[in-house]
Each structure stands twice: as C-alpha cells, then as structure tokens.
CSV table of C-alpha atoms in Angstrom, one decimal:
chain,number,residue,atom,x,y,z
A,20,SER,CA,-22.8,-35.6,-47.8
A,21,GLN,CA,-25.3,-36.3,-45.0
A,22,GLN,CA,-28.6,-34.6,-45.3
A,23,GLY,CA,-30.3,-35.9,-42.2
A,24,GLU,CA,-29.5,-35.0,-38.6
A,25,GLU,CA,-30.8,-37.2,-35.9
A,26,ASP,CA,-31.6,-36.4,-32.4
A,27,PRO,CA,-30.7,-37.6,-29.9
A,28,GLN,CA,-27.4,-39.2,-30.8
A,29,ALA,CA,-27.8,-41.8,-28.0
A,30,LEU,CA,-30.7,-42.9,-25.9
A,31,SER,CA,-30.9,-45.2,-22.9
A,32,ILE,CA,-34.2,-46.5,-21.7
A,33,GLN,CA,-35.6,-49.3,-19.6
A,34,GLU,CA,-37.4,-52.3,-21.2
A,35,GLY,CA,-41.1,-51.5,-21.6
A,36,GLU,CA,-40.6,-47.8,-22.1
A,37,ASN,CA,-41.1,-45.9,-25.4
A,38,ALA,CA,-38.2,-44.7,-27.4
A,39,THR,CA,-38.5,-41.6,-29.6
A,40,MET,CA,-36.0,-40.3,-32.0
A,41,ASN,CA,-36.1,-37.5,-34.5
A,42,CYS,CA,-34.7,-36.8,-37.9
A,43,SER,CA,-34.4,-33.5,-39.7
A,44,TYR,CA,-33.4,-33.0,-43.3
A,45,LYS,CA,-32.6,-30.1,-45.6
A,46,THR,CA,-33.9,-30.6,-49.1
A,47,SER,CA,-37.1,-31.8,-50.7
A,48,ILE,CA,-37.6,-35.5,-50.5
A,49,ASN,CA,-39.6,-38.2,-52.3
A,50,ASN,CA,-39.7,-40.4,-49.3
A,51,LEU,CA,-38.1,-41.1,-45.9
A,52,GLN,CA,-37.0,-44.4,-44.6
A,53,TRP,CA,-35.9,-45.8,-41.2
A,54,TYR,CA,-33.4,-48.5,-40.8
A,55,ARG,CA,-32.0,-50.5,-37.9
A,56,GLN,CA,-28.5,-51.6,-37.6
A,57,ASN,CA,-27.3,-54.0,-34.9
A,58,SER,CA,-23.6,-53.6,-34.0
A,59,GLY,CA,-21.3,-54.7,-36.8
A,60,ARG,CA,-24.1,-55.8,-39.0
A,61,GLY,CA,-26.0,-54.7,-42.1
A,62,LEU,CA,-29.0,-52.5,-42.2
A,63,VAL,CA,-32.6,-53.8,-41.8
A,64,HIS,CA,-35.3,-51.8,-43.4
A,65,LEU,CA,-38.0,-50.8,-40.9
A,66,ILE,CA,-40.5,-48.5,-42.6
A,67,LEU,CA,-40.9,-46.1,-45.5
A,68,ILE,CA,-43.1,-43.1,-45.5
A,69,ARG,CA,-43.8,-41.2,-48.6
A,70,SER,CA,-43.7,-37.4,-48.8
A,71,ASN,CA,-47.5,-37.2,-49.1
A,72,GLU,CA,-48.0,-39.3,-46.0
A,73,ARG,CA,-48.1,-37.9,-42.5
A,74,GLU,CA,-48.0,-41.0,-40.3
A,75,LYS,CA,-47.4,-44.7,-40.7
A,76,HIS,CA,-47.5,-47.7,-38.3
A,77,SER,CA,-45.8,-51.1,-38.4
A,78,GLY,CA,-46.2,-53.2,-35.4
A,79,ARG,CA,-44.6,-51.4,-32.5
A,80,LEU,CA,-43.2,-48.7,-34.8
A,81,ARG,CA,-44.8,-45.4,-35.5
A,82,VAL,CA,-43.3,-42.9,-37.9
A,83,THR,CA,-44.4,-39.4,-38.5
A,84,LEU,CA,-43.4,-37.0,-41.3
A,85,ASP,CA,-43.8,-33.2,-41.3
A,86,THR,CA,-42.6,-32.0,-44.7
A,87,SER,CA,-43.2,-28.3,-43.6
A,88,LYS,CA,-40.7,-28.7,-40.9
A,89,LYS,CA,-38.6,-31.2,-42.8
A,90,SER,CA,-38.6,-33.6,-39.9
A,91,SER,CA,-39.6,-37.1,-39.1
A,92,SER,CA,-39.9,-39.1,-35.9
A,93,LEU,CA,-39.7,-42.8,-35.1
A,94,LEU,CA,-41.4,-44.1,-32.0
A,95,ILE,CA,-40.8,-47.6,-30.7
A,96,THR,CA,-43.4,-48.5,-28.2
A,97,ALA,CA,-43.0,-51.0,-25.3
A,98,SER,CA,-39.3,-51.4,-26.1
A,99,ARG,CA,-37.5,-54.7,-25.6
A,100,ALA,CA,-33.8,-55.5,-25.0
A,101,ALA,CA,-33.7,-56.8,-28.6
A,102,ASP,CA,-34.5,-53.3,-29.8
A,103,THR,CA,-31.0,-52.2,-28.8
A,104,ALA,CA,-29.4,-51.0,-32.0
A,105,SER,CA,-28.6,-47.9,-34.0
A,106,TYR,CA,-31.4,-46.4,-35.9
A,107,PHE,CA,-30.9,-44.3,-39.1
A,108,CYS,CA,-33.2,-42.2,-41.2
A,109,ALA,CA,-32.5,-42.0,-44.9
A,110,THR,CA,-34.1,-39.7,-47.4
A,111,GLY,CA,-34.7,-40.4,-51.1
A,112,GLY,CA,-34.4,-37.4,-53.2
A,113,THR,CA,-36.9,-36.3,-55.8
A,114,ALA,CA,-34.1,-36.1,-58.3
A,115,GLY,CA,-32.8,-39.7,-58.1
A,116,ASN,CA,-32.7,-42.9,-56.3
A,117,LYS,CA,-29.8,-42.3,-53.9
A,118,LEU,CA,-30.4,-42.6,-50.2
A,119,THR,CA,-28.8,-40.1,-47.9
A,120,PHE,CA,-28.4,-41.2,-44.3
A,121,GLY,CA,-28.7,-39.3,-41.1
A,122,GLY,CA,-26.2,-39.5,-38.3
A,123,GLY,CA,-28.1,-42.2,-36.4
A,124,THR,CA,-29.4,-42.7,-32.9
A,125,ARG,CA,-27.9,-45.4,-30.7
A,126,VAL,CA,-30.6,-46.9,-28.6
A,127,LEU,CA,-29.8,-49.0,-25.5
A,128,VAL,CA,-32.7,-50.8,-24.0
A,129,LYS,CA,-31.8,-52.1,-20.5
A,130,PRO,CA,-33.6,-55.3,-19.3
B,22,GLY,CA,-36.8,-62.8,-51.1
B,23,ALA,CA,-34.6,-59.8,-51.9
B,24,VAL,CA,-31.4,-61.0,-50.3
B,25,VAL,CA,-28.1,-59.3,-50.9
B,26,SER,CA,-24.9,-61.1,-49.8
B,27,GLN,CA,-21.4,-59.8,-49.4
B,28,HIS,CA,-18.1,-61.6,-49.5
B,29,PRO,CA,-16.0,-61.7,-47.5
B,30,SER,CA,-17.7,-60.7,-44.3
B,31,TRP,CA,-14.4,-59.6,-42.9
B,32,VAL,CA,-10.9,-59.3,-44.2
B,33,ILE,CA,-7.5,-58.3,-42.8
B,34,CYS,CA,-4.8,-57.2,-45.2
B,35,LYS,CA,-1.4,-55.6,-45.2
B,36,SER,CA,-0.8,-52.0,-46.1
B,37,GLY,CA,-0.2,-51.7,-49.9
B,38,THR,CA,-2.2,-54.7,-51.0
B,39,SER,CA,-5.5,-54.7,-52.8
B,40,VAL,CA,-8.7,-56.2,-51.5
B,41,LYS,CA,-11.8,-57.2,-53.5
B,42,ILE,CA,-15.3,-57.2,-52.0
B,43,GLU,CA,-18.2,-58.8,-53.7
B,44,CYS,CA,-21.8,-57.8,-53.6
B,45,ARG,CA,-24.4,-60.2,-55.0
B,46,SER,CA,-28.2,-60.0,-55.3
B,47,LEU,CA,-29.3,-63.6,-54.7
B,48,ASP,CA,-32.9,-63.7,-55.9
B,49,PHE,CA,-33.4,-60.6,-58.0
B,50,GLN,CA,-31.6,-58.7,-60.8
B,51,ALA,CA,-30.1,-55.4,-59.8
B,52,THR,CA,-29.4,-52.8,-62.4
B,53,THR,CA,-28.1,-50.5,-59.8
B,54,MET,CA,-26.0,-51.2,-56.7
B,55,PHE,CA,-24.6,-48.8,-54.2
B,56,TRP,CA,-21.5,-48.9,-52.1
B,57,TYR,CA,-21.3,-47.3,-48.7
B,58,ARG,CA,-18.5,-46.8,-46.1
B,59,GLN,CA,-19.2,-46.6,-42.4
B,60,PHE,CA,-16.6,-45.7,-39.8
B,61,PRO,CA,-17.1,-46.8,-36.2
B,62,LYS,CA,-20.1,-45.1,-34.5
B,63,GLN,CA,-20.8,-43.1,-37.6
B,64,SER,CA,-23.4,-43.1,-40.3
B,65,LEU,CA,-23.2,-44.6,-43.8
B,66,MET,CA,-21.5,-42.5,-46.4
B,67,LEU,CA,-22.3,-43.2,-50.0
B,68,MET,CA,-19.2,-43.9,-52.0
B,69,ALA,CA,-20.5,-44.7,-55.5
B,70,THR,CA,-23.4,-45.8,-57.5
B,71,SER,CA,-22.7,-48.8,-59.7
B,72,ASN,CA,-24.8,-49.4,-62.9
B,73,GLU,CA,-24.7,-52.7,-64.7
B,74,GLY,CA,-22.6,-52.4,-67.9
B,75,SER,CA,-21.4,-48.9,-67.3
B,76,LYS,CA,-19.0,-46.9,-65.3
B,77,ALA,CA,-19.7,-46.2,-61.7
B,78,THR,CA,-20.6,-42.7,-60.5
B,79,TYR,CA,-18.5,-41.7,-57.6
B,80,GLU,CA,-19.4,-39.2,-54.9
B,81,GLN,CA,-17.4,-36.1,-54.3
B,82,GLY,CA,-14.2,-36.8,-52.5
B,83,VAL,CA,-14.1,-40.5,-53.3
B,84,GLU,CA,-11.0,-41.5,-55.4
B,85,LYS,CA,-12.1,-43.6,-58.3
B,86,ASP,CA,-8.6,-44.9,-58.9
B,87,LYS,CA,-8.4,-46.2,-55.4
B,88,PHE,CA,-11.9,-47.7,-55.1
B,89,LEU,CA,-12.5,-49.6,-58.3
B,90,ILE,CA,-16.1,-50.7,-58.9
B,91,ASN,CA,-17.1,-53.2,-61.5
B,92,HIS,CA,-20.8,-54.1,-62.1
B,93,ALA,CA,-20.3,-56.8,-64.8
B,94,SER,CA,-23.6,-58.6,-64.4
B,95,LEU,CA,-27.1,-58.0,-63.1
B,96,THR,CA,-26.3,-59.8,-59.9
B,97,LEU,CA,-22.8,-58.9,-59.1
B,98,SER,CA,-20.8,-55.8,-58.2
B,99,THR,CA,-17.3,-55.7,-56.9
B,100,LEU,CA,-15.4,-53.1,-55.0
B,101,THR,CA,-11.6,-53.3,-55.1
B,102,VAL,CA,-9.7,-51.2,-52.6
B,103,THR,CA,-6.3,-50.7,-54.2
B,104,SER,CA,-3.1,-50.1,-52.3
B,105,ALA,CA,-5.0,-50.2,-49.1
B,106,HIS,CA,-3.8,-48.1,-46.1
B,107,PRO,CA,-4.8,-48.2,-42.5
B,108,GLU,CA,-7.1,-45.3,-43.0
B,109,ASP,CA,-9.1,-47.4,-45.4
B,110,SER,CA,-10.1,-49.7,-42.5
B,111,SER,CA,-13.8,-49.5,-42.3
B,112,PHE,CA,-17.1,-51.3,-42.7
B,113,TYR,CA,-18.2,-51.4,-46.3
B,114,ILE,CA,-21.9,-52.0,-47.1
B,115,CYS,CA,-23.5,-52.5,-50.5
B,116,SER,CA,-27.2,-52.2,-51.4
B,117,ALA,CA,-29.0,-53.2,-54.6
B,118,ARG,CA,-32.1,-52.0,-56.4
B,119,ASP,CA,-34.5,-54.6,-57.8
B,120,ARG,CA,-35.0,-53.8,-61.4
B,121,GLY,CA,-38.3,-55.6,-61.4
B,122,LEU,CA,-39.9,-53.2,-58.9
B,123,ALA,CA,-41.4,-49.9,-59.8
B,124,GLY,CA,-40.4,-46.7,-58.1
B,125,PRO,CA,-37.0,-45.5,-56.9
B,126,TYR,CA,-37.4,-46.6,-53.3
B,127,GLU,CA,-36.6,-50.2,-53.0
B,128,GLN,CA,-33.0,-50.9,-51.9
B,129,TYR,CA,-31.8,-54.1,-50.2
B,130,PHE,CA,-28.7,-54.0,-48.1
B,131,GLY,CA,-25.9,-56.6,-47.7
B,132,PRO,CA,-24.6,-57.6,-44.3
B,133,GLY,CA,-21.4,-55.6,-44.7
B,134,THR,CA,-17.7,-56.3,-45.0
B,135,ARG,CA,-15.3,-55.3,-42.2
B,136,LEU,CA,-11.9,-54.3,-43.7
B,137,THR,CA,-8.9,-54.0,-41.4
B,138,VAL,CA,-5.6,-52.8,-43.0
B,139,THR,CA,-2.5,-53.4,-40.9
C-alpha cells in the first residue's frame, strides 16, 4: 500500500522558475528518498534524507523533512526543460528495507 | 557502478501465454531484489521481495502463483507472469540492494520492462 501522498499531482512552470512539491506520510520512517522518472523509463535516485536530518541540498535540489508533521518537500531551483519528469518520494520504514512510494508529482517545465 | 539491467525492455505477448522478465545487478551482488508494478500515470506498487536462495515474500493482494519469482543467484532475479491477461499489461520495475553496503537504504533501480498483453 502507498504510504506517501504527494502534492500537487501535477505542476506546470516556466523554465527558470522554482518547482516545489510536497510529500506526506503516515508511519514512522528511517529515511525518505526522492526519485525522478522520465516518461517510460526507470527511476533515478535524487537524494536521501535521514529521519534525524531536517534539510539537505544537492545541486539545484533542496529537500526538507519535518518528522513532527510527517512531511517532506522537494524544491528544484532554476528549473530547466530537462527537469520535466515525474517525481516520487519513497519512505524506508524502521522495520525493514522496503520502500513505499508516494503517488508522484508530474512536473512540466516549459521552455 | 551500481547498475541494474532488465531484459527485455519491452514485450508483447498473447493472452494466456507466460512471460519471463530478468533483473540483473551488473557490478554488485544483490542479496535482495524487489519487483514493482506501475500502471500508467500511477506510482510504483511493490509486488514482492526476492531474497537469494529463498522464497519470495509477496505483498498483500499479489498472486504468488501468477507472478513467479526466482532469485537463483546473487546477480539475477526473474519474474514470470504466467497465463498473462490484458489486465497484467503494465510497467514492471526491479530494484536491487547491494549486499556490500551497510544500512537498509541503498536500492538501485532497473530501467523497467513494458509488458503488453493482447
């Protein structure tokens, strides 16, 4: 079953703008990960944030984690047309090593 | 490093036939592999966890007799969709854990296999 819910489900922005998407989850987690999926392709791992971390950066990506609210956000700054993809959050439970994926946010960056 | 391949990348089969999908870790040994299914514009749903040398653990609602999983070596897991029906048409993605890395986090995903049952 899916644990994460992502918001918004779809996002359309102009190149150069920032894109923000949110992920909420229900149970305790060990870590939260963000993945990108281009249409019809596999998943690319973007960033992992552990439950004891609050913010993490990787290039143009910024991820926050609020365990008290059971939510995370992914910010893509200065978006490019190549950022057009679906973005998924996935949580790793404390009890095992399975990943549970959120519903995803489809991002369209218009040139 | 940490490359996972899937074969085939796409397959079309007739209703009632069986299809085998392979998932290989190319440059690491994977004690655990995971199989996911993804319908169009939806998220990934975990089908089963495959452990080398033992039986797979299936998620609730996944028919183990229909989706046969074999993890015979540390670099290969196979998913066989038996007696396929059009509703089995989907994108199947595998992932693998590197047994050489500490922690439960590291999973590497294959590029996926598009199955179309006619």
